[in-house]
Tab-separated table of C-alpha atoms in Angstrom:
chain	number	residue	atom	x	y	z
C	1	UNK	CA	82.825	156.689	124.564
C	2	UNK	CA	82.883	154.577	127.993
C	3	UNK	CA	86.155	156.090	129.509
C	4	UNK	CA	86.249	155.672	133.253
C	5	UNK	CA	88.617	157.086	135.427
C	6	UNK	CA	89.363	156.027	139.313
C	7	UNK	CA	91.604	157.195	141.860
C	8	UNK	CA	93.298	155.421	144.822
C	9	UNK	CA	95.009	157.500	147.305
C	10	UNK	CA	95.931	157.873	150.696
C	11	UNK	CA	99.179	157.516	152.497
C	12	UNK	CA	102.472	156.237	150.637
C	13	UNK	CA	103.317	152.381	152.199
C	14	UNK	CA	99.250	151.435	152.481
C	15	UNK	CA	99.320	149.927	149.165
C	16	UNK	CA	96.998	151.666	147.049
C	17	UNK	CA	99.464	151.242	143.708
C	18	UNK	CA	99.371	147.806	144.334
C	19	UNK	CA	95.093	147.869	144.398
C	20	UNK	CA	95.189	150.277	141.194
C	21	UNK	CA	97.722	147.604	139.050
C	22	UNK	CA	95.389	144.837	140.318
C	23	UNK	CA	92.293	147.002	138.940
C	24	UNK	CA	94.264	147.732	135.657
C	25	UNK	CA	94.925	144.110	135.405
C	26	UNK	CA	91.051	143.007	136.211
C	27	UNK	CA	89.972	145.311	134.006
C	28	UNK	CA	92.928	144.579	130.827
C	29	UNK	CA	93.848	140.686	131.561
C	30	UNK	CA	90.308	139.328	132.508
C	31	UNK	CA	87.801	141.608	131.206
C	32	UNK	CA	89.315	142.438	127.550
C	33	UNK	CA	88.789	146.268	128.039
C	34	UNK	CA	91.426	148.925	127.411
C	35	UNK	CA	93.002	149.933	130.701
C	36	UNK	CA	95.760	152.166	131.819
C	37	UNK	CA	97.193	152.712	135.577
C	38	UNK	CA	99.656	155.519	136.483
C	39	UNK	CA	101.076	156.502	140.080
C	40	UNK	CA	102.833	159.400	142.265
C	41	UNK	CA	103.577	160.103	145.579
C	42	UNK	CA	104.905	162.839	147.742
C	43	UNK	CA	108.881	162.959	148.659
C	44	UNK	CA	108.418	161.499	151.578
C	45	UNK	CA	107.285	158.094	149.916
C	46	UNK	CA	105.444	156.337	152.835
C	47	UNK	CA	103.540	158.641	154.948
C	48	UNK	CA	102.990	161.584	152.294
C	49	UNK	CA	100.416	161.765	150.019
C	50	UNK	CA	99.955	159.018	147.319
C	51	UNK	CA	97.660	158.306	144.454
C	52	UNK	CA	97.154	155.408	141.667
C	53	UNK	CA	95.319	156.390	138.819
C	54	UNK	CA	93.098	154.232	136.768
C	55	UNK	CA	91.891	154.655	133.358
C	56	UNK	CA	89.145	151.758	132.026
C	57	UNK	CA	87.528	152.271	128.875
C	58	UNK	CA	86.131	149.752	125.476
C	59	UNK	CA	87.805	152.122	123.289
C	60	UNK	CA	91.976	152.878	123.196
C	61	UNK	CA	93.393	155.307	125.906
C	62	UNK	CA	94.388	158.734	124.673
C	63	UNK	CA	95.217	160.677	128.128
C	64	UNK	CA	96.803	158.033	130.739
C	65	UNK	CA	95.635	160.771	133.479
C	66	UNK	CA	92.675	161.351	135.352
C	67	UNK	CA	90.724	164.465	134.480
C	68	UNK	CA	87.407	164.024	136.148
C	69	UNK	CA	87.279	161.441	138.113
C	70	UNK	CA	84.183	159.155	138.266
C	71	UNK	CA	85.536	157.417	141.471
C	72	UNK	CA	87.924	158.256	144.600
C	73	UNK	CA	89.220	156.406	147.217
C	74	UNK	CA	90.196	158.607	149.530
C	75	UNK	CA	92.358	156.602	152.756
C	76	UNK	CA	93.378	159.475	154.650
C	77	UNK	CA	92.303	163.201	155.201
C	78	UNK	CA	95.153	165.030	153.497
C	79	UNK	CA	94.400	162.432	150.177
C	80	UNK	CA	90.373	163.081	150.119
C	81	UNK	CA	91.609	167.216	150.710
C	82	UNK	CA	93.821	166.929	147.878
C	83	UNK	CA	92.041	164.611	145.650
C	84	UNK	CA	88.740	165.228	145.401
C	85	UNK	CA	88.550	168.408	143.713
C	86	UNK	CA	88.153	166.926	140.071
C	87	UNK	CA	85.337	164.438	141.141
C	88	UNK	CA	82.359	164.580	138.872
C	89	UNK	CA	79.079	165.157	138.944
C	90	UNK	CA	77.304	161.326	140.192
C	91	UNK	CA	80.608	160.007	140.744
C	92	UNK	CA	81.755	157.983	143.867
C	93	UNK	CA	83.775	158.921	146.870
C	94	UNK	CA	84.579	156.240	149.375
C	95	UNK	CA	86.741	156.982	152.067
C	96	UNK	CA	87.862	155.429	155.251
C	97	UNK	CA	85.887	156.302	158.181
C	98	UNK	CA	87.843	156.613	160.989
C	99	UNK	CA	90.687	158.484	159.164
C	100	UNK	CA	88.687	160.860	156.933
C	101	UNK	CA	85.945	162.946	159.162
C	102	UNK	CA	85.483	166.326	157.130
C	103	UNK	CA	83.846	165.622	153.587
C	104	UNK	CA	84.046	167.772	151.039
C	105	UNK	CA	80.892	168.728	149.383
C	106	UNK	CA	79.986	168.188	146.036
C	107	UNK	CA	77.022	166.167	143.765
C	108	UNK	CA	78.585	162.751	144.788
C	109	UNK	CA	77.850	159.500	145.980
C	110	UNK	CA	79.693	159.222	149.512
C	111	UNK	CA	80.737	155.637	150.954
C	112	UNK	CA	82.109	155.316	154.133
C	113	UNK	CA	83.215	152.657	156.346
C	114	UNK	CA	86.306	151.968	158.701
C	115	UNK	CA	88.481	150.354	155.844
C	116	UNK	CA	91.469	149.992	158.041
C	117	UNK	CA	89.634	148.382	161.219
C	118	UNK	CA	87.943	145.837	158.547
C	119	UNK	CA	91.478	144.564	157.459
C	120	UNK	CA	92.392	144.639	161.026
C	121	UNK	CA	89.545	143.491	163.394
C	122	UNK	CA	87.297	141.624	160.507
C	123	UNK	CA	90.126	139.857	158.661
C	124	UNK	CA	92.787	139.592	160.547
C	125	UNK	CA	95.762	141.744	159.318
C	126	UNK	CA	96.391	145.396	158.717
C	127	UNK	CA	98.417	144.854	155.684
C	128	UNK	CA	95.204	143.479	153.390
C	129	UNK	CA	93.343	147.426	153.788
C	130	UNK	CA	94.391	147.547	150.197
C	131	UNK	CA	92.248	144.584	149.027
C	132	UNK	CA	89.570	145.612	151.001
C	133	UNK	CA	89.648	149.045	149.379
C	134	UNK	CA	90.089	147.250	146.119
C	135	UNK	CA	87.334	144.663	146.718
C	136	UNK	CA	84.720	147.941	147.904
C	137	UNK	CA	85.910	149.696	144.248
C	138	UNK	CA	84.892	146.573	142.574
C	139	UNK	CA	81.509	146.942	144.138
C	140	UNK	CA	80.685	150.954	143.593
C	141	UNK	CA	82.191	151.124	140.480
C	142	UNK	CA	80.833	147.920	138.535
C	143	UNK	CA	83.662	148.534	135.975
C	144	UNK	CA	84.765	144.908	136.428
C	145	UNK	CA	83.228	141.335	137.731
C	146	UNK	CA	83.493	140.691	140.949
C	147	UNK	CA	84.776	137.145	139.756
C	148	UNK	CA	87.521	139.047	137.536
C	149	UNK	CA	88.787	140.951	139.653
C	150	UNK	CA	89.157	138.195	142.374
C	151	UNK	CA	91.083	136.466	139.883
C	152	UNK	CA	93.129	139.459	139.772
C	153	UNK	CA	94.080	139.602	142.808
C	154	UNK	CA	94.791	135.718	143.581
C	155	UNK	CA	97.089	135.689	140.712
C	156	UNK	CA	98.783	139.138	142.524
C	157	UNK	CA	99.684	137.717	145.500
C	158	UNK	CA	101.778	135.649	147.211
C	159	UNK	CA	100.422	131.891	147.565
C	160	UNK	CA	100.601	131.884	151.037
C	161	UNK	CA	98.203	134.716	151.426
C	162	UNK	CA	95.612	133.610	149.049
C	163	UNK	CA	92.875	133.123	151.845
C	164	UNK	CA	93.507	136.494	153.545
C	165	UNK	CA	93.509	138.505	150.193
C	166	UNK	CA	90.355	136.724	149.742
C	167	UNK	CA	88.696	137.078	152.644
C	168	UNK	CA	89.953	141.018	152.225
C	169	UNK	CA	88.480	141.150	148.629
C	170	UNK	CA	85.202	140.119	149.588
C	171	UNK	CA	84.953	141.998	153.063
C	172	UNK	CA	85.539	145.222	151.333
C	173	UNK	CA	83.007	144.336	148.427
C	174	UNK	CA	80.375	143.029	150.638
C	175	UNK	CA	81.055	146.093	153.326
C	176	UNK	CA	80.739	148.438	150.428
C	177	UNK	CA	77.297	147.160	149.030
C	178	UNK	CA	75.939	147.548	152.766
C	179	UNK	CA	76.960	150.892	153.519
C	180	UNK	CA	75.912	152.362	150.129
């Protein structure tokens, strides 16, 4: 059985639900496999603790939840603390550099590079960290194309911010492959 399980979390209002639909949706629409995508957050909506879950898999989707993860994307300290317990054995952790400095330890693959600063400084805008996030998953993971899931997100988006989604997509895949 091929089920594969991510997580996206960080801080409510960064837009890590929106990066796990557009997974689901790269993985369901574009690819043909079974996919599932599920969501929480703390009370306190944007600022507390958040998380997107995403289930990809050939064969039909029992459990909707994660239960040990094969890859976390961890956006914020209190996230990667909270998270990462249930991350197996060769699975993937990739966290934002600047905002998550204490690791926890564990038979992982770690990624890390300044996810935040790349949407800011490298693209242009703050807002895209998401697709950046979402574009370094893509990469890591290899549970989708990197041409499906760019589809994915252009057809997510507004039309006005094609480019910059874009240009966030492929920063994040590209600054993924180099730093792992």
């Amino acid at each position: 059985m091929s089920r594969y399980e991510l997580r996206f979390s960080g801080a409510g209002g960064q837009g890590l639900i929106t990066a796990g639909i557009i997974m689901a949706k790269a993985a369901s629409i574009y690819e043909g496999k079974q996919a599932v995508q599920s969501q929480s957050y703390g009370p306190e909506a944007r600022g507390g603790a958040s998380k997107s879950e995403v289930i990809i898999s050939d064969d039909p989707i029992d459990y909707p939840k994660v239960t040990q993860c094969d890859a976390l994307l961890a956006m914020t300290q209190e996230a990667c603390n909270k998270y990462s317990h249930d991350l197996k054995e060769g699975g993937v952790l990739l966290v934002d550099s600047d905002l998550v400095t204490t690791l926890p330890k564990g038979s992982f693959k770690t990624v890390a590079f300044p996810i935040i600063n790349t949407a800011k400084n490298d693209v242009g805008r703050e807002i895209v960290a998401n697709i950046v996030a979402l574009g370094a998953m893509v990469a890591l993971t290899g549970q989708v194309t990197r041409e499906n899931a760019e589809k994915a997100v252009l057809s997510s988006v507004p039309e006005a911010f094609l480019e910059l989604n874009k240009k966030a997509f492929s920063m994040g895949y590209e600054k993924a492959l180099a730093a792992s």
